[in-house]
Short mmCIF file of C-alpha atoms in Angstrom, two decimals:
data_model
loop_
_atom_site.label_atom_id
_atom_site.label_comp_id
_atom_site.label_asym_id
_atom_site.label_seq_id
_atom_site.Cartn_x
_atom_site.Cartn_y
_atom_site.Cartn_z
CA UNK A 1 11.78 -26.14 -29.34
CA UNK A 2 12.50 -29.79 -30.06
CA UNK A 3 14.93 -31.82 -28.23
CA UNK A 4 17.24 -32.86 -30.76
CA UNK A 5 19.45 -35.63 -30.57
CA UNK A 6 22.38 -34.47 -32.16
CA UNK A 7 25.53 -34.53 -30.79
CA UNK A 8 25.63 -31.31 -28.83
CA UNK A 9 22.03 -31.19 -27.02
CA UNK A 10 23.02 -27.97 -25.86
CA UNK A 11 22.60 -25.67 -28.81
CA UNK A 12 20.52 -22.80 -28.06
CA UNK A 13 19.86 -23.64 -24.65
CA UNK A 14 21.12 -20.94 -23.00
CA UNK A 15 17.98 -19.82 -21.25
CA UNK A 16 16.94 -22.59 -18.24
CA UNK A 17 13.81 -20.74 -17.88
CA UNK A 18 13.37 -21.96 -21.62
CA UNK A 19 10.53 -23.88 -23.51
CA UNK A 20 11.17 -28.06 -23.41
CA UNK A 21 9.90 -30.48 -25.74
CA UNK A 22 10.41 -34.24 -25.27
CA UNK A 23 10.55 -36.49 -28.43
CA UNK A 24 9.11 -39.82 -27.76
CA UNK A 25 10.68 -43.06 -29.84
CA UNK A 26 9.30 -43.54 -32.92
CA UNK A 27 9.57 -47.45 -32.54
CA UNK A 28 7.71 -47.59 -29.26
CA UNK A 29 4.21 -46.79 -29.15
CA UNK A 30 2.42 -46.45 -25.73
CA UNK A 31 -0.83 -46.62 -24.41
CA UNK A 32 -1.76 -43.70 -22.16
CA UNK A 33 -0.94 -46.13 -19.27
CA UNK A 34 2.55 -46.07 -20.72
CA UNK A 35 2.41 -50.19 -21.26
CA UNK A 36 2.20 -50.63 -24.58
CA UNK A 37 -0.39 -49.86 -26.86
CA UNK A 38 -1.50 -48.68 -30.43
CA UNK A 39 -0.88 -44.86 -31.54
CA UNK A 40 -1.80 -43.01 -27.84
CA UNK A 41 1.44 -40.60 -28.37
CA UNK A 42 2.67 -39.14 -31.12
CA UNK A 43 6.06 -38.58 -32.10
CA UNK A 44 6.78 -35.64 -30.39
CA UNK A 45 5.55 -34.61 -27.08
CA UNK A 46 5.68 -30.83 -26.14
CA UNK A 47 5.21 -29.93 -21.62
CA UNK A 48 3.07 -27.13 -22.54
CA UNK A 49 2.14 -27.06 -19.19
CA UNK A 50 5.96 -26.43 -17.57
CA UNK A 51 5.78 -23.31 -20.00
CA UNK A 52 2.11 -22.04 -18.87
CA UNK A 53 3.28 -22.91 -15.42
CA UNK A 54 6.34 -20.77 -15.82
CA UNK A 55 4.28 -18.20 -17.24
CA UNK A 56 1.70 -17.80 -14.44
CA UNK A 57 4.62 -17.96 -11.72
CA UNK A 58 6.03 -14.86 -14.21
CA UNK A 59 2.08 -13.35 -13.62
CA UNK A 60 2.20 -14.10 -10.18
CA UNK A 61 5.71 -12.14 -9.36
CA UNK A 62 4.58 -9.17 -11.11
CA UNK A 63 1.32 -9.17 -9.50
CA UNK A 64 2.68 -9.32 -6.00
CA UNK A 65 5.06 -6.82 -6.95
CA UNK A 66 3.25 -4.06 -8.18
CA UNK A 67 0.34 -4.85 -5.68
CA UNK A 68 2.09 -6.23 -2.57
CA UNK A 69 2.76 -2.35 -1.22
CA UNK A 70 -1.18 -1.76 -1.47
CA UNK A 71 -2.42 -5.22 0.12
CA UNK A 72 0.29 -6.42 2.73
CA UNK A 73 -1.87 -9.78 3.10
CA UNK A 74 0.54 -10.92 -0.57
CA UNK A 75 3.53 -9.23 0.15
CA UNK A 76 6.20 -11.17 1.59
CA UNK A 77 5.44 -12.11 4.67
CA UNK A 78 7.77 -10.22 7.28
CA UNK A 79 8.66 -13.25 9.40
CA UNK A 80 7.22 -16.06 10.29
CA UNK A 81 4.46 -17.16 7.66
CA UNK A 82 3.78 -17.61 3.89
CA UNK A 83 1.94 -15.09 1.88
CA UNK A 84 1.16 -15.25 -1.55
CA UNK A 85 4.56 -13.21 -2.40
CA UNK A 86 6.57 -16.24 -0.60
CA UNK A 87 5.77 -18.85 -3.27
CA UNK A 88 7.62 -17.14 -6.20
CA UNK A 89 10.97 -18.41 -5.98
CA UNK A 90 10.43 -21.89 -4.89
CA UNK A 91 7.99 -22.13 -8.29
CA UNK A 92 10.59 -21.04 -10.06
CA UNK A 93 13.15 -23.44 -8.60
CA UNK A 94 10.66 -26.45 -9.05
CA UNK A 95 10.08 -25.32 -13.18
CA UNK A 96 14.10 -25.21 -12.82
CA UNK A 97 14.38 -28.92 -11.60
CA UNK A 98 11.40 -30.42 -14.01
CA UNK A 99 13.51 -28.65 -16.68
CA UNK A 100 16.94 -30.04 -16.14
CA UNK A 101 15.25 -33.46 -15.99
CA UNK A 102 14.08 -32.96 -20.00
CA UNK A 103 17.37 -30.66 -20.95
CA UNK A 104 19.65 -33.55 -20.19
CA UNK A 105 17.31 -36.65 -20.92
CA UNK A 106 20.42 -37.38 -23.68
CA UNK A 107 23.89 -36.71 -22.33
CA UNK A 108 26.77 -37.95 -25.66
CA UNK A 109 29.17 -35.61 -23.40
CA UNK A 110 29.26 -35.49 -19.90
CA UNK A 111 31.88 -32.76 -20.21
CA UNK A 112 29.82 -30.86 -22.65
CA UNK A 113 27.05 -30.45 -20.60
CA UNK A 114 29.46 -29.74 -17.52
CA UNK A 115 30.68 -26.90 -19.17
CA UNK A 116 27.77 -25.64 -20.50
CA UNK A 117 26.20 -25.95 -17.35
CA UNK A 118 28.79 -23.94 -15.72
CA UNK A 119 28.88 -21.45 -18.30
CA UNK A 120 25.07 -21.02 -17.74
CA UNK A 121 25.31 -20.62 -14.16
CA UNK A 122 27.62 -17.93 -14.47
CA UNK A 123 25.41 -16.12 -16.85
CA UNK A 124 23.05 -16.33 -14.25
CA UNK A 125 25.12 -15.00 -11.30
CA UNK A 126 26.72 -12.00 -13.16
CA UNK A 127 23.41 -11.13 -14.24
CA UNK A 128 22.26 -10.91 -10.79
CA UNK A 129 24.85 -9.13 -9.61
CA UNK A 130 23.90 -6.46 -12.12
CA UNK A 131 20.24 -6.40 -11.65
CA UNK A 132 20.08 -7.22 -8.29
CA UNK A 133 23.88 -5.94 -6.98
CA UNK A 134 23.36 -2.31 -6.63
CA UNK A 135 23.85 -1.33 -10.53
CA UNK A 136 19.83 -0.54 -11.12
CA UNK A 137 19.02 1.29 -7.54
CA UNK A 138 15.61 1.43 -8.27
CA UNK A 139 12.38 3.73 -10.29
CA UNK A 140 13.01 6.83 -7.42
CA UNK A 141 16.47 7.50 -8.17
CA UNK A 142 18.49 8.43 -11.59
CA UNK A 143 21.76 7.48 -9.83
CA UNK A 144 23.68 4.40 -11.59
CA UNK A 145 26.31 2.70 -10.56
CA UNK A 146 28.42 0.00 -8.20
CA UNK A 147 29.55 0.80 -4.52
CA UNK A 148 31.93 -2.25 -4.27
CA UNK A 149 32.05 -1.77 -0.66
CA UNK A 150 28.24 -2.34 -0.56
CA UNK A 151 27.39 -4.46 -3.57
CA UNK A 152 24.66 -7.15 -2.57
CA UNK A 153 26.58 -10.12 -3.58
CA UNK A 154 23.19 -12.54 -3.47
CA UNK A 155 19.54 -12.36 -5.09
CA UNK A 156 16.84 -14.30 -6.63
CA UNK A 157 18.87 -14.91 -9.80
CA UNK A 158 22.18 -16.22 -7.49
CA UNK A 159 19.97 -18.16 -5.46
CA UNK A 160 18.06 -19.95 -8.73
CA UNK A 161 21.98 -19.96 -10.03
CA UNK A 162 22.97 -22.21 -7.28
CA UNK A 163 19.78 -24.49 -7.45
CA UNK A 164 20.57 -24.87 -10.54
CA UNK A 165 24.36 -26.22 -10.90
CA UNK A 166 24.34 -28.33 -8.12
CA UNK A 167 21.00 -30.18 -9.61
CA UNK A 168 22.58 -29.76 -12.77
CA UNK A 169 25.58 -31.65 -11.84
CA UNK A 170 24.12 -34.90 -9.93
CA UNK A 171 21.62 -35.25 -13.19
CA UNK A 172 24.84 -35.32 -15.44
CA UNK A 173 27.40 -37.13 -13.34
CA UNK A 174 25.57 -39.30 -11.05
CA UNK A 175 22.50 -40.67 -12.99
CA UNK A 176 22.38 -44.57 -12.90
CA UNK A 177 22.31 -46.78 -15.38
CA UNK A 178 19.11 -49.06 -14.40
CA UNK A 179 16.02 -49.18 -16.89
CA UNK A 180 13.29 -47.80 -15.54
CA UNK A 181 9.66 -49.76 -15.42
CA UNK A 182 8.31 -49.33 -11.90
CA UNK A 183 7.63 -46.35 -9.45
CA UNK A 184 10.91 -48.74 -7.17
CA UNK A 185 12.97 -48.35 -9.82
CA UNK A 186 12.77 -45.23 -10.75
CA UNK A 187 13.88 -44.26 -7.22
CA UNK A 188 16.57 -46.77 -7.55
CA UNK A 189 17.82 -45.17 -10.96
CA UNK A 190 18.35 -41.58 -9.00
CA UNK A 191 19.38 -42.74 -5.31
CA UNK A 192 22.03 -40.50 -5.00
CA UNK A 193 19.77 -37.61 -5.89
CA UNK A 194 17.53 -38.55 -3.40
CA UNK A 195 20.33 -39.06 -1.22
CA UNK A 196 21.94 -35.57 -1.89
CA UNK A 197 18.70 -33.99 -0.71
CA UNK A 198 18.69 -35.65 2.51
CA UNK A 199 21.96 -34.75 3.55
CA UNK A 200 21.07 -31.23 2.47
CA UNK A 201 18.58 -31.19 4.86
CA UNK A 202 20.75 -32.61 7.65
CA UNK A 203 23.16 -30.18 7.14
CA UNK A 204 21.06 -27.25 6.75
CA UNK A 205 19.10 -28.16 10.17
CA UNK A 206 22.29 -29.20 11.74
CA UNK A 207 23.11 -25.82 11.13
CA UNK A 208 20.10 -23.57 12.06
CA UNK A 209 20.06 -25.18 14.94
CA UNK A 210 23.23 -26.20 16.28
CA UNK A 211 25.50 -23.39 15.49
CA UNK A 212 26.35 -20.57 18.39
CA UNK A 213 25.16 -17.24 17.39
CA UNK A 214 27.18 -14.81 19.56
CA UNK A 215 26.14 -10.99 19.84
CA UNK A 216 27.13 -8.57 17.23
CA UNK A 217 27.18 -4.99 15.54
CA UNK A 218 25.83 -2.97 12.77
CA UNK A 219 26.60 0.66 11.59
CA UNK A 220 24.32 2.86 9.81
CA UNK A 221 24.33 6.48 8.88
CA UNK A 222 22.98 8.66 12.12
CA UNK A 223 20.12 10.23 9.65
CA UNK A 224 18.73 6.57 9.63
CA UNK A 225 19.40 6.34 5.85
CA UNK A 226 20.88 2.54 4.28
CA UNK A 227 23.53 4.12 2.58
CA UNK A 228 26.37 5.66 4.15
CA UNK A 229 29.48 8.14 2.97
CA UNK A 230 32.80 8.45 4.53
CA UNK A 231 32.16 11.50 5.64
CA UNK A 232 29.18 10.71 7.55
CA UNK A 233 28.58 10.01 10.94
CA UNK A 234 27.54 6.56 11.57
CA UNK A 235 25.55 4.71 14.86
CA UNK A 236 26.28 2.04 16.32
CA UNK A 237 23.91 -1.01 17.29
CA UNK A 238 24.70 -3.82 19.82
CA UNK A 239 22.99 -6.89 18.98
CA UNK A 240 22.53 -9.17 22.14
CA UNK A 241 22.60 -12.79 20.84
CA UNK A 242 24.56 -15.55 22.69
CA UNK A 243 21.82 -18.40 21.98
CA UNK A 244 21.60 -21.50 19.74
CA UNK A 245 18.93 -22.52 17.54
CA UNK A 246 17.08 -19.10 17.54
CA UNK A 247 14.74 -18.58 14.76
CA UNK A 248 14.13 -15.03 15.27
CA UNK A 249 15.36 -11.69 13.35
CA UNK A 250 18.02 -11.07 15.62
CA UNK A 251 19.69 -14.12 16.25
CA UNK A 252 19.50 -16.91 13.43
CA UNK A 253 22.46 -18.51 12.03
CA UNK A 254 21.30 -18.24 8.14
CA UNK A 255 21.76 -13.99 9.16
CA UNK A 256 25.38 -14.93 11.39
CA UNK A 257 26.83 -17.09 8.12
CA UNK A 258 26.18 -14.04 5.66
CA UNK A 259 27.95 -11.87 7.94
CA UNK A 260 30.84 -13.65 8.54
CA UNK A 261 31.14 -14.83 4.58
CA UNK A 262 29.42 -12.18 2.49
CA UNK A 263 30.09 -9.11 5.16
CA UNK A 264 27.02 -7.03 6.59
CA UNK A 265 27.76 -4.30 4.15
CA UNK A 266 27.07 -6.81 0.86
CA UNK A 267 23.43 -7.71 2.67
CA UNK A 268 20.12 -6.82 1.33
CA UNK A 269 19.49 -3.32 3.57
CA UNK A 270 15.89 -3.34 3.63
CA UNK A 271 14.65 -6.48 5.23
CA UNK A 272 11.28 -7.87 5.66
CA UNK A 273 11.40 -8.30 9.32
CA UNK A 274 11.30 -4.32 9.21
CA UNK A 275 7.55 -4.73 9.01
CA UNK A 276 7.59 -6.67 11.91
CA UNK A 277 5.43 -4.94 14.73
CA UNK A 278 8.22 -4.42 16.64
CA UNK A 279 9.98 -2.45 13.97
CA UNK A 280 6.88 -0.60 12.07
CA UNK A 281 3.87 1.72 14.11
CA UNK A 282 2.60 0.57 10.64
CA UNK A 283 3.17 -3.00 10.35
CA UNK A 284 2.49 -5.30 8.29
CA UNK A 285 3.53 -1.99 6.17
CA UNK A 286 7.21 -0.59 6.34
CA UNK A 287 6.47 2.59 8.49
CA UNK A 288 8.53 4.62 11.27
CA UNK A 289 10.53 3.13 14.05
CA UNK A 290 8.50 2.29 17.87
CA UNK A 291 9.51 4.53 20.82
CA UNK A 292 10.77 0.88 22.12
CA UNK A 293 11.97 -1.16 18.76
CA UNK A 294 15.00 -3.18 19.54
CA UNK A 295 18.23 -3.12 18.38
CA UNK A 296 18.18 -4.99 15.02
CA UNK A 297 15.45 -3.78 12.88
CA UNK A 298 17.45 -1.76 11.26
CA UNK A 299 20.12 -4.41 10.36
CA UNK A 300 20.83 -5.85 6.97
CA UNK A 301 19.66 -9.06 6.38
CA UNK A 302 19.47 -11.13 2.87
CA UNK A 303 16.46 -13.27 2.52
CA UNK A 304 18.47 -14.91 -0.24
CA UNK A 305 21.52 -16.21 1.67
CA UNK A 306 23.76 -19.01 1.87
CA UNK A 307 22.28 -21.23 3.98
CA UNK A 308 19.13 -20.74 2.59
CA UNK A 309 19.87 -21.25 -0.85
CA UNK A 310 21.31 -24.23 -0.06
CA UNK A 311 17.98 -25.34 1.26
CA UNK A 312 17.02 -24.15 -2.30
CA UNK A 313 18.17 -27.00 -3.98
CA UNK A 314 16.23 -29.38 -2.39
CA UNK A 315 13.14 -27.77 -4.05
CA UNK A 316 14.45 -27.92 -6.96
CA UNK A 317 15.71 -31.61 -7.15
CA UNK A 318 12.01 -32.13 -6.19
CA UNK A 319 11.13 -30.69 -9.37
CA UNK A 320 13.66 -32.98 -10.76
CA UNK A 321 11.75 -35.91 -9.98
CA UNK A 322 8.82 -34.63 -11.76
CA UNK A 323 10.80 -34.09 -14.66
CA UNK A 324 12.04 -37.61 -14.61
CA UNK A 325 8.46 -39.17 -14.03
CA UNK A 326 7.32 -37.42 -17.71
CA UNK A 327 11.06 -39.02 -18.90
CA UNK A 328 10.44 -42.33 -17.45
CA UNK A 329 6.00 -42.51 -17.21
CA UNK A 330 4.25 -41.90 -20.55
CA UNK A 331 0.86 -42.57 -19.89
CA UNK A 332 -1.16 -39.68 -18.00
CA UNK A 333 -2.36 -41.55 -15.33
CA UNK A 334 0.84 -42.46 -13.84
CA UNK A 335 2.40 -39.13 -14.44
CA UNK A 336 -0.57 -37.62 -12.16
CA UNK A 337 -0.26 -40.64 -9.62
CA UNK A 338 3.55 -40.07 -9.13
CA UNK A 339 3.10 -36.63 -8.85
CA UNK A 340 0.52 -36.70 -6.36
CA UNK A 341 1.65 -38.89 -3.72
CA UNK A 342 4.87 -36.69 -3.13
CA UNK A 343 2.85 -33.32 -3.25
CA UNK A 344 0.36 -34.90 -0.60
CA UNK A 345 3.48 -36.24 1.36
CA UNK A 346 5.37 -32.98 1.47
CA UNK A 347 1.96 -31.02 2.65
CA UNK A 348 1.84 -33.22 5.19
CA UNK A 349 5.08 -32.70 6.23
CA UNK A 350 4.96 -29.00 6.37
CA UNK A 351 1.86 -29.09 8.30
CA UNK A 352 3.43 -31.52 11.41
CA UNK A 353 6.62 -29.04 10.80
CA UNK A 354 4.61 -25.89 11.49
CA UNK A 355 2.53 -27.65 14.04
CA UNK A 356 6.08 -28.60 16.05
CA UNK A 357 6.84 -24.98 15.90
CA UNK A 358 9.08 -25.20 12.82
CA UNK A 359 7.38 -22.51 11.19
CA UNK A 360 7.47 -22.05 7.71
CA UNK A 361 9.74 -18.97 6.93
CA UNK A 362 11.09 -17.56 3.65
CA UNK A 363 13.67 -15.58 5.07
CA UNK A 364 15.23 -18.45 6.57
CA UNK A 365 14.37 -21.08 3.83
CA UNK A 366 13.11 -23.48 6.26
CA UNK A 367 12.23 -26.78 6.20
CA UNK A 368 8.40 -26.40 6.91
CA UNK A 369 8.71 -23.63 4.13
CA UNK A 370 10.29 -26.32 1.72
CA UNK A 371 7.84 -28.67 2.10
CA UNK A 372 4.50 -26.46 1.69
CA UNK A 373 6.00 -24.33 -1.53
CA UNK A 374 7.24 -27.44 -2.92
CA UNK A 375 3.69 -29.23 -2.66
CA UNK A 376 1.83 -26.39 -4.05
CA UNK A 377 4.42 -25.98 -6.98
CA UNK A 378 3.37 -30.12 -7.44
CA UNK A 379 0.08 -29.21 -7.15
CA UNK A 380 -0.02 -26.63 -9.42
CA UNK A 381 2.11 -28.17 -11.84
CA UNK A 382 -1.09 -31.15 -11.99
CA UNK A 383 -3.41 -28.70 -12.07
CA UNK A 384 -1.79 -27.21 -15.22
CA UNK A 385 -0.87 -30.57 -16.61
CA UNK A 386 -4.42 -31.90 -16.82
CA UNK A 387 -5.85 -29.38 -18.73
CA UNK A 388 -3.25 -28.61 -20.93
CA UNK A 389 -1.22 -31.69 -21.98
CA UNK A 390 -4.05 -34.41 -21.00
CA UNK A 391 -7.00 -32.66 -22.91
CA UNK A 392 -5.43 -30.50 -24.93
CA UNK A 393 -7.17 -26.93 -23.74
CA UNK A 394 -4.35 -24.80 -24.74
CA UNK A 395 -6.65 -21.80 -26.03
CA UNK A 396 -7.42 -20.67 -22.57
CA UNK A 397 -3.70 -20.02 -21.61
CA UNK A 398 -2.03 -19.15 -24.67
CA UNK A 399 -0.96 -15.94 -23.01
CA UNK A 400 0.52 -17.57 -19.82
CA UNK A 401 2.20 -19.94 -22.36
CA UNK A 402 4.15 -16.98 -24.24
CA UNK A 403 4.81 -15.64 -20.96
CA UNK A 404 6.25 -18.53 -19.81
CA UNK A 405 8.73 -18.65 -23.23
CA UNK A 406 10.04 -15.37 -22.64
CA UNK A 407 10.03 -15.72 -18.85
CA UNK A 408 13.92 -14.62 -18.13
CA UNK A 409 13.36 -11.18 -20.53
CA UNK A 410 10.15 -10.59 -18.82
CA UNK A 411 11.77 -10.77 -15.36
CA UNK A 412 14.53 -8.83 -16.05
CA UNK A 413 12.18 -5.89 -17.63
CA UNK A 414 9.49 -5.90 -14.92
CA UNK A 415 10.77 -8.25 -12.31
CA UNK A 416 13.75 -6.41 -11.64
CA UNK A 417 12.18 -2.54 -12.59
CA UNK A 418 14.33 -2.24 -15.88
CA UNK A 419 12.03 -1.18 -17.99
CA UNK A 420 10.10 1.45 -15.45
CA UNK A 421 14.38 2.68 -14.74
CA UNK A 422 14.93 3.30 -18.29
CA UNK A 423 11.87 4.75 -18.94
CA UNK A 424 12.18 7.58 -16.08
CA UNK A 425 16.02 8.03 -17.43
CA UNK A 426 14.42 10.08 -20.39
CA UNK A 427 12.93 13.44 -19.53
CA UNK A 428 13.14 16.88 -20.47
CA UNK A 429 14.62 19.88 -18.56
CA UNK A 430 14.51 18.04 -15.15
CA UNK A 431 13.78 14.75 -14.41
CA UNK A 432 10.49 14.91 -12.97
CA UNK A 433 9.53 15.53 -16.37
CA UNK A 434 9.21 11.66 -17.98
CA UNK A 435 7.65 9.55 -19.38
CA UNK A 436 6.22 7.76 -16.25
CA UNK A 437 5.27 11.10 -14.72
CA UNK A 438 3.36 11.69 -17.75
CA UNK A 439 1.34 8.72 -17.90
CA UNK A 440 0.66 9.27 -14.45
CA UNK A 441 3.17 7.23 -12.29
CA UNK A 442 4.70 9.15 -9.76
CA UNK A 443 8.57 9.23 -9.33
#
């Protein structure tokens, strides 16, 4: 899709997991060092490698998905730790960034965009809350339908949501003027992005580590199962607390802020920490309670909170740099060179982090965790870049490409177990008899 530049950019960009092309000036012609130079670019410049990227991240979820049950080594890692599950949403965050970088390269209408900014995020959330909320419970049951009492009010699509506005927002409204010709400059021309991020940070750490965390209590049904009727009988569990700063299960504050804002009962209900080895005789798999498993394992707790997502952002305003080094850098060399030196710097980072016992934690969105997704999505995104958009080998992921183009259908089919739902809601006589059963998928 080209990026026209009419007077409403925004036409049929309703997707922000969509295909970007950027459209260099036909007056200007640049050298692949991006000084000046004879015929090195053509008019119009498609990322190919932001959609291949997008489409392997796609291939990635699904993979980890359908194959994380069998080999816990790329599941989600149930606490501390990344696994190869744990670098799917901050990907997906970092395309998110690069894109709004190229989506609003033009802005005629700051209010324009604005609104259809807004109007996208909202998309985003109410889709979430659908797919993610309670509506769809899952391939193993033929029940449908919304407990408002318990509807998970967060999820991957929320979190991306609120990424998304917030970088949205400081691209349109607070986007200097300055001209851009040096690696300075370009930092000059988005300060207050930068600036955004590190009081993020400061606030998110200030947070996780200075609030109180007092003790509390969860109910669940006394059979042990995650949902729970009026007329059943319900247990209570004391959960001792009274520290700051903890970093465990139990006692964090990104699990204390979604209680007291979102309520325990709107909280995702089967946590990773579950396949702790305190909580599983079969950990790293989910598996039956130890004779001695403390209080909390069987507590809700959303690995797509609050105060995590707002960690989120900072990932993806990362990616917005990248996108504004292929806005501002033409030439190949210095669009590798000002991706690498962050990548290296954030690796680097995340490795001191870990080393000072700020481990890196999904869950919890932590800093450590920031850094090291975020410099493998830059490193990735190079790896991708070179091939693809440098040399022009597009043959080789052509599939990954169309992947990446369709990327929001795709996730809501397989991603979120649509299409495996609908297909077990057709059988015959009883429904054990469908069509998954029959192709050999047990339900």
């Amino acid at each position: 899709m080209e990026e026209q530049a009419s007077k409403n950019p925004f036409t049929n960009r309703e997707n922000i997991f969509m295909e970007i092309e950027i459209q260099d000036s036909p007056k200007k012609k640049l050298t692949p060092s991006g000084r000046g130079g004879e015929g090195a670019f053509k008019k119009s410049q498609r990322v190919v490698s932001l959609d291949v990227f997008r489409g392997f991240t796609v291939a990635l979820m699904i993979f980890v998905d359908h194959l994380g049950g069998i080999l816990p080594v790329i599941s989600h890692s149930p606490w501390n730790g990344v696994n190869l599950a744990d670098f799917v949403v901050p990907f997906f965050l970092f395309i998110v960034g690069v894109a709004i970088a190229l989506m609003y390269k033009r802005l005629p209408n700051k209010c324009v965009a604005t609104k259809a900014a807004l109007l996208r995020t909202l998309k985003l959330i109410i889709l979430g809350l659908i797919l993610q909320g309670g509506y769809f419970h899952g391939i193993n049951d033929l029940t449908y339908g919304v407990d408002f009492k318990r509807i998970r009010f967060m999820g991957t699509l929320q979190r991306i949501a609120i990424a998304y506005i917030f970088t949205a927002l400081c691209e349109i409204w607070f986007k200097g003027d300055r001209e851009v010709d040096s690696e300075l400059s370009l930092l000059v021309k988005y300060q207050f992005h930068w600036i955004a991020g590190f009081v993020i940070t400061v606030i998110y750490l200030s947070l996780l580590y200075g609030l109180y965390v007092p003790d509390w209590e969860y109910q669940i049904p006394s059979g042990g199962s995650s949902s729970s009727s009026s007329s059943s009988v319900t247990k209570t569990f004391l959960v001792k607390c009274g520290v700051r700063g903890d970093t465990g299960p139990a006692c964090n504050a990104v699990g204390m802020i979604d209680r007291k804002i979102l309520g325990i009962n709107h909280l995702y209900i089967r946590p990773t920490f579950a396949r702790t080895k305190q909580c599983s005789v079969k950990s790293p798999r989910y598996g039956p309670l130890p004779p001695d498993a403390p209080p909390w394992c069987q507590a809700p707790f959303d690995p797509e909170g609050l105060l995590g997502s707002i960690m989120a952002i900072v990932t993806c305003l990362i990616g917005l740099h990248y996108g504004h080094v292929i806005v501002h850098f033409r030439g190949h060399k210095e669009r590798i060179l000002n991706w690498t030196i962050p990548a290296v710097s954030l690796l680097v980072i995340g490795i001191v982090l870990d080393c000072l016992g700020i481990h890196g934690n999904k869950n919890l969105y932590s800093f450590s965790y920031m850094c090291n997704t975020t410099s493998a999505a830059g490193v990735l995104f190079i790896a991708f870049y070179a091939p693809v958009d440098v040399f022009g080998y597009r043959w080789p992921t052509k599939g990954l490409e169309w992947m990446g183009k369709h990327a929001l259908m795709i996730y809501i089919l397989l991603g979120c177990n649509l299409l495996p739902t609908l297909l077990q809601g057709f059988y015959w006589e009883n429904p054990q008899n469908n069509f998954l059963r029959l192709i050999g998928i047990k339900t």
